[in-house]
């Protein structure tokens, strides 16, 4: 019974982790002349590779969740990842958290709550 929620939560958390890892990785210094989209670039910026792996696992958990939830219920839950990434961006990358962003997060949360209770 609770397994379906674990799949859905894992998918959202791994998707958010993937975004944070890729942001971290693209900001890492690379050796001169090494592009990000080369084998050496990806191994040097390992968080990018880890972020892509998180996306892969997120997709697997998403498929498991879709077996249990209607798409119209499950998909809005993905937007909770937007809020998580916003907070992590602030905590890890010193990105701004404006009142406008908080209002947006509140609207997203309210919409997800309305859909989840339907």
Short mmCIF file of C-alpha atoms in Angstrom, two decimals:
data_model
loop_
_atom_site.label_atom_id
_atom_site.label_comp_id
_atom_site.label_asym_id
_atom_site.label_seq_id
_atom_site.Cartn_x
_atom_site.Cartn_y
_atom_site.Cartn_z
CA UNK A 1 0.00 0.00 0.00
CA UNK A 2 2.68 2.52 0.98
CA UNK A 3 5.06 1.24 -1.68
CA UNK A 4 3.45 3.36 -4.39
CA UNK A 5 4.19 6.51 -2.37
CA UNK A 6 7.79 5.42 -1.91
CA UNK A 7 8.19 5.07 -5.69
CA UNK A 8 6.68 8.50 -6.28
CA UNK A 9 8.70 10.24 -3.55
CA UNK A 10 11.91 8.52 -4.67
CA UNK A 11 11.31 9.66 -8.24
CA UNK A 12 10.81 13.29 -7.18
CA UNK A 13 13.80 13.27 -4.79
CA UNK A 14 16.13 11.68 -7.32
CA UNK A 15 15.01 14.14 -10.01
CA UNK A 16 15.79 17.05 -7.69
CA UNK A 17 19.13 15.48 -6.71
CA UNK A 18 19.96 15.11 -10.40
CA UNK A 19 19.34 18.82 -11.00
CA UNK A 20 21.50 19.85 -8.04
CA UNK A 21 24.33 17.52 -9.01
CA UNK A 22 24.33 18.71 -12.61
CA UNK A 23 24.36 22.36 -11.51
CA UNK A 24 27.30 21.61 -9.21
CA UNK A 25 29.12 19.70 -11.95
CA UNK A 26 28.84 22.32 -14.67
CA UNK A 27 30.32 24.86 -12.29
CA UNK A 28 33.39 22.76 -11.52
CA UNK A 29 36.68 23.78 -13.12
CA UNK A 30 37.93 21.50 -15.91
CA UNK A 31 41.40 21.14 -17.33
CA UNK A 32 42.24 23.54 -20.15
CA UNK A 33 40.80 22.41 -23.48
CA UNK A 34 38.52 19.75 -21.99
CA UNK A 35 34.89 20.23 -22.96
CA UNK A 36 32.08 19.19 -20.66
CA UNK A 37 30.57 16.88 -23.30
CA UNK A 38 33.64 14.71 -23.73
CA UNK A 39 34.50 11.52 -21.85
CA UNK A 40 37.26 13.29 -19.95
CA UNK A 41 34.99 16.24 -19.26
CA UNK A 42 32.28 14.01 -17.81
CA UNK A 43 34.73 12.11 -15.63
CA UNK A 44 36.32 15.36 -14.44
CA UNK A 45 32.91 16.86 -13.64
CA UNK A 46 31.66 13.67 -11.97
CA UNK A 47 28.62 15.37 -10.41
CA UNK A 48 27.18 15.76 -13.92
CA UNK A 49 27.50 12.03 -14.47
CA UNK A 50 26.01 11.36 -11.01
CA UNK A 51 23.14 13.74 -11.83
CA UNK A 52 22.40 11.90 -15.07
CA UNK A 53 22.44 8.62 -13.13
CA UNK A 54 19.98 10.11 -10.63
CA UNK A 55 17.70 10.98 -13.56
CA UNK A 56 17.93 7.40 -14.78
CA UNK A 57 16.95 5.97 -11.40
CA UNK A 58 14.27 8.65 -11.07
CA UNK A 59 12.79 7.41 -14.35
CA UNK A 60 12.71 3.82 -13.11
CA UNK A 61 10.92 4.84 -9.92
CA UNK A 62 8.59 7.01 -11.99
CA UNK A 63 7.58 4.02 -14.10
CA UNK A 64 6.88 2.04 -10.93
CA UNK A 65 4.77 4.91 -9.59
CA UNK A 66 2.82 5.19 -12.85
CA UNK A 67 1.76 1.57 -12.48
CA UNK A 68 0.07 2.52 -9.21
CA UNK A 69 -1.25 6.07 -9.74
CA UNK A 70 -3.37 7.70 -12.41
CA UNK A 71 -1.16 9.95 -14.55
CA UNK A 72 -3.36 12.95 -13.71
CA UNK A 73 -2.57 12.42 -10.01
CA UNK A 74 1.09 11.43 -10.25
CA UNK A 75 2.35 14.05 -12.67
CA UNK A 76 1.50 17.13 -10.58
CA UNK A 77 3.58 15.63 -7.75
CA UNK A 78 6.66 16.17 -9.93
CA UNK A 79 6.21 19.90 -9.37
CA UNK A 80 7.15 19.38 -5.72
CA UNK A 81 10.64 18.84 -7.09
CA UNK A 82 10.60 22.49 -8.26
CA UNK A 83 10.16 23.63 -4.68
CA UNK A 84 12.83 21.27 -3.40
CA UNK A 85 15.30 22.47 -6.05
CA UNK A 86 14.48 26.08 -5.20
CA UNK A 87 15.32 25.51 -1.53
CA UNK A 88 18.44 23.48 -2.35
CA UNK A 89 19.59 26.19 -4.77
CA UNK A 90 19.39 28.66 -1.93
CA UNK A 91 21.12 26.38 0.58
CA UNK A 92 23.88 25.03 -1.67
CA UNK A 93 24.46 27.73 -4.29
CA UNK A 94 23.41 30.89 -2.43
CA UNK A 95 20.68 31.58 -4.97
CA UNK A 96 18.09 34.17 -4.01
CA UNK A 97 14.81 33.23 -2.39
CA UNK A 98 12.49 36.14 -3.02
CA UNK A 99 8.99 36.64 -1.72
CA UNK A 100 7.76 36.08 -5.27
CA UNK A 101 9.42 32.63 -5.35
CA UNK A 102 7.84 31.73 -2.00
CA UNK A 103 4.40 32.76 -3.31
CA UNK A 104 4.99 30.64 -6.39
CA UNK A 105 5.97 27.68 -4.22
CA UNK A 106 2.82 28.20 -2.12
CA UNK A 107 0.65 28.17 -5.26
CA UNK A 108 2.35 25.03 -6.53
CA UNK A 109 1.85 23.34 -3.14
CA UNK A 110 -1.82 24.35 -3.02
CA UNK A 111 -2.39 22.99 -6.52
CA UNK A 112 -0.68 19.70 -5.72
CA UNK A 113 -2.74 19.39 -2.56
CA UNK A 114 -5.98 20.02 -4.45
CA UNK A 115 -5.10 17.43 -7.09
CA UNK A 116 -3.94 14.86 -4.54
CA UNK A 117 -7.19 15.11 -2.58
CA UNK A 118 -9.37 14.77 -5.69
#
